[in-house]
Amino acid sequence: VQLQASGGGLAQAGGSLTLSCATSGRTSSTYGTAWFRQAPGKEREFVALIPRSGSPYYAESMKGRFTISRDNAKNTVNLQINNLKPEDTAVYYCAASGRGLGEVPTLYEYWGQGTLVTVSS
């Protein structure tokens, strides 16, 4: 399974950004895809996940401004971030798991390379 994250960049606070995770390979062997983020000097933080079939699930602190969705035609999993805040500045990673889904990064054995989001105030 291969994942490639894209869509990051410099954005203004209050704006929106959509990240994309292109998936390929034996994705049918995975339970779903998640997004994590890691700010400088901080641990990797769970944002949201979407099962191959089923409803999205969000970290409690991410509910409201983040939307995860799946585009099966394009084999992508997208993460839309609305009302961007400077504290959203981080490297965003997508990950997939054949072991189960959850908020813990160690569940996921497949990772994309990350895409940097920088939010200016």
CSV table of C-alpha atoms in Angstrom, one decimal:
chain,number,residue,atom,x,y,z
A,1,VAL,CA,0.0,0.0,0.0
A,2,GLN,CA,1.3,3.4,-1.0
A,3,LEU,CA,0.1,6.8,0.1
A,4,GLN,CA,1.0,10.2,-1.1
A,5,ALA,CA,-0.2,13.4,0.7
A,6,SER,CA,-0.5,16.7,-1.1
A,7,GLY,CA,-2.2,20.0,-0.9
A,8,GLY,CA,-0.3,21.7,1.8
A,9,GLY,CA,1.1,25.2,1.6
A,10,LEU,CA,0.9,28.6,3.1
A,11,ALA,CA,-2.6,29.8,4.0
A,12,GLN,CA,-4.2,32.7,5.8
A,13,ALA,CA,-6.0,32.3,9.1
A,14,GLY,CA,-9.7,32.0,8.5
A,15,GLY,CA,-9.3,30.4,5.1
A,16,SER,CA,-9.7,26.9,4.0
A,17,LEU,CA,-7.5,24.2,2.6
A,18,THR,CA,-8.1,20.7,1.2
A,19,LEU,CA,-5.4,18.1,1.6
A,20,SER,CA,-5.5,15.0,-0.6
A,21,CYS,CA,-4.1,11.5,0.0
A,22,ALA,CA,-3.6,9.4,-3.1
A,23,THR,CA,-3.8,5.7,-2.3
A,24,SER,CA,-2.5,2.8,-4.4
A,25,GLY,CA,-1.6,-0.8,-4.1
A,26,ARG,CA,-3.5,-3.4,-2.0
A,27,THR,CA,-5.8,-0.9,-0.4
A,28,SER,CA,-8.4,-3.6,-0.2
A,29,SER,CA,-6.3,-5.1,2.6
A,30,THR,CA,-6.7,-2.1,4.8
A,31,TYR,CA,-9.5,-1.1,7.1
A,32,GLY,CA,-9.4,2.5,6.2
A,33,THR,CA,-7.3,5.7,6.1
A,34,ALA,CA,-6.6,8.3,8.7
A,35,TRP,CA,-5.0,11.8,8.9
A,36,PHE,CA,-2.6,12.8,11.6
A,37,ARG,CA,-0.7,16.0,12.1
A,38,GLN,CA,2.6,16.9,13.8
A,39,ALA,CA,3.4,20.4,14.8
A,40,PRO,CA,7.1,21.4,15.5
A,41,GLY,CA,8.2,20.0,18.8
A,42,LYS,CA,5.0,18.1,19.4
A,43,GLU,CA,3.9,14.5,19.1
A,44,ARG,CA,1.9,13.2,16.2
A,45,GLU,CA,-1.8,13.9,16.7
A,46,PHE,CA,-4.8,12.1,15.4
A,47,VAL,CA,-7.2,14.2,13.3
A,48,ALA,CA,-9.7,12.0,11.6
A,49,LEU,CA,-10.2,8.6,10.0
A,50,ILE,CA,-12.6,7.1,7.4
A,51,PRO,CA,-13.2,3.4,7.1
A,52,ARG,CA,-13.3,1.6,3.7
A,53,SER,CA,-17.0,1.3,4.5
A,54,GLY,CA,-18.6,3.2,7.3
A,55,SER,CA,-18.8,6.7,8.8
A,56,PRO,CA,-15.9,9.1,9.4
A,57,TYR,CA,-14.6,9.6,12.9
A,58,TYR,CA,-13.0,12.7,14.3
A,59,ALA,CA,-10.8,13.5,17.2
A,60,GLU,CA,-12.9,15.4,19.7
A,61,SER,CA,-10.9,18.5,19.3
A,62,MET,CA,-11.1,18.4,15.5
A,63,LYS,CA,-14.9,18.2,15.2
A,64,GLY,CA,-16.5,21.1,13.4
A,65,ARG,CA,-13.6,22.5,11.3
A,66,PHE,CA,-12.3,19.3,9.7
A,67,THR,CA,-14.0,17.1,7.1
A,68,ILE,CA,-12.6,13.8,5.9
A,69,SER,CA,-14.0,12.3,2.7
A,70,ARG,CA,-13.3,9.5,0.3
A,71,ASP,CA,-13.3,9.8,-3.5
A,72,ASN,CA,-13.4,6.2,-4.7
A,73,ALA,CA,-13.2,7.2,-8.4
A,74,LYS,CA,-9.8,8.9,-7.8
A,75,ASN,CA,-8.6,6.6,-5.0
A,76,THR,CA,-8.1,9.6,-2.7
A,77,VAL,CA,-9.0,10.5,0.8
A,78,ASN,CA,-9.3,14.2,1.4
A,79,LEU,CA,-9.2,16.4,4.5
A,80,GLN,CA,-10.8,19.8,4.3
A,81,ILE,CA,-9.8,22.3,7.0
A,82,ASN,CA,-12.0,25.3,7.4
A,83,ASN,CA,-11.5,28.5,9.4
A,84,LEU,CA,-7.8,27.8,9.5
A,85,LYS,CA,-5.9,28.9,12.7
A,86,PRO,CA,-2.2,29.4,13.3
A,87,GLU,CA,-2.3,26.4,15.6
A,88,ASP,CA,-3.2,24.2,12.6
A,89,THR,CA,0.4,24.7,11.4
A,90,ALA,CA,1.8,21.2,11.1
A,91,VAL,CA,3.0,18.5,8.8
A,92,TYR,CA,-0.1,16.5,7.9
A,93,TYR,CA,0.2,12.8,7.3
A,94,CYS,CA,-2.2,10.2,5.9
A,95,ALA,CA,-1.9,6.6,7.0
A,96,ALA,CA,-3.6,3.3,6.4
A,97,SER,CA,-4.0,0.3,8.5
A,98,GLY,CA,-4.6,-3.4,7.9
A,99,ARG,CA,-4.7,-4.0,11.7
A,100,GLY,CA,-7.6,-1.9,12.7
A,101,LEU,CA,-8.5,1.8,13.0
A,102,GLY,CA,-8.1,4.1,15.9
A,103,GLU,CA,-6.4,7.2,17.2
A,104,VAL,CA,-3.1,5.6,18.0
A,105,PRO,CA,-0.4,6.2,15.3
A,106,THR,CA,1.2,2.8,16.0
A,107,LEU,CA,-1.9,1.1,14.6
A,108,TYR,CA,-1.0,2.3,11.1
A,109,GLU,CA,1.7,0.5,9.2
A,110,TYR,CA,1.4,2.5,5.9
A,111,TRP,CA,2.3,6.2,5.9
A,112,GLY,CA,2.5,9.0,3.3
A,113,GLN,CA,5.4,11.4,3.3
A,114,GLY,CA,3.5,14.3,4.8
A,115,THR,CA,2.5,17.7,3.5
A,116,LEU,CA,3.3,20.9,5.4
A,117,VAL,CA,0.5,23.3,6.2
A,118,THR,CA,1.5,26.8,7.5
A,119,VAL,CA,-1.1,29.2,8.6
A,120,SER,CA,-0.3,32.8,9.0
A,121,SER,CA,-2.2,35.1,11.3
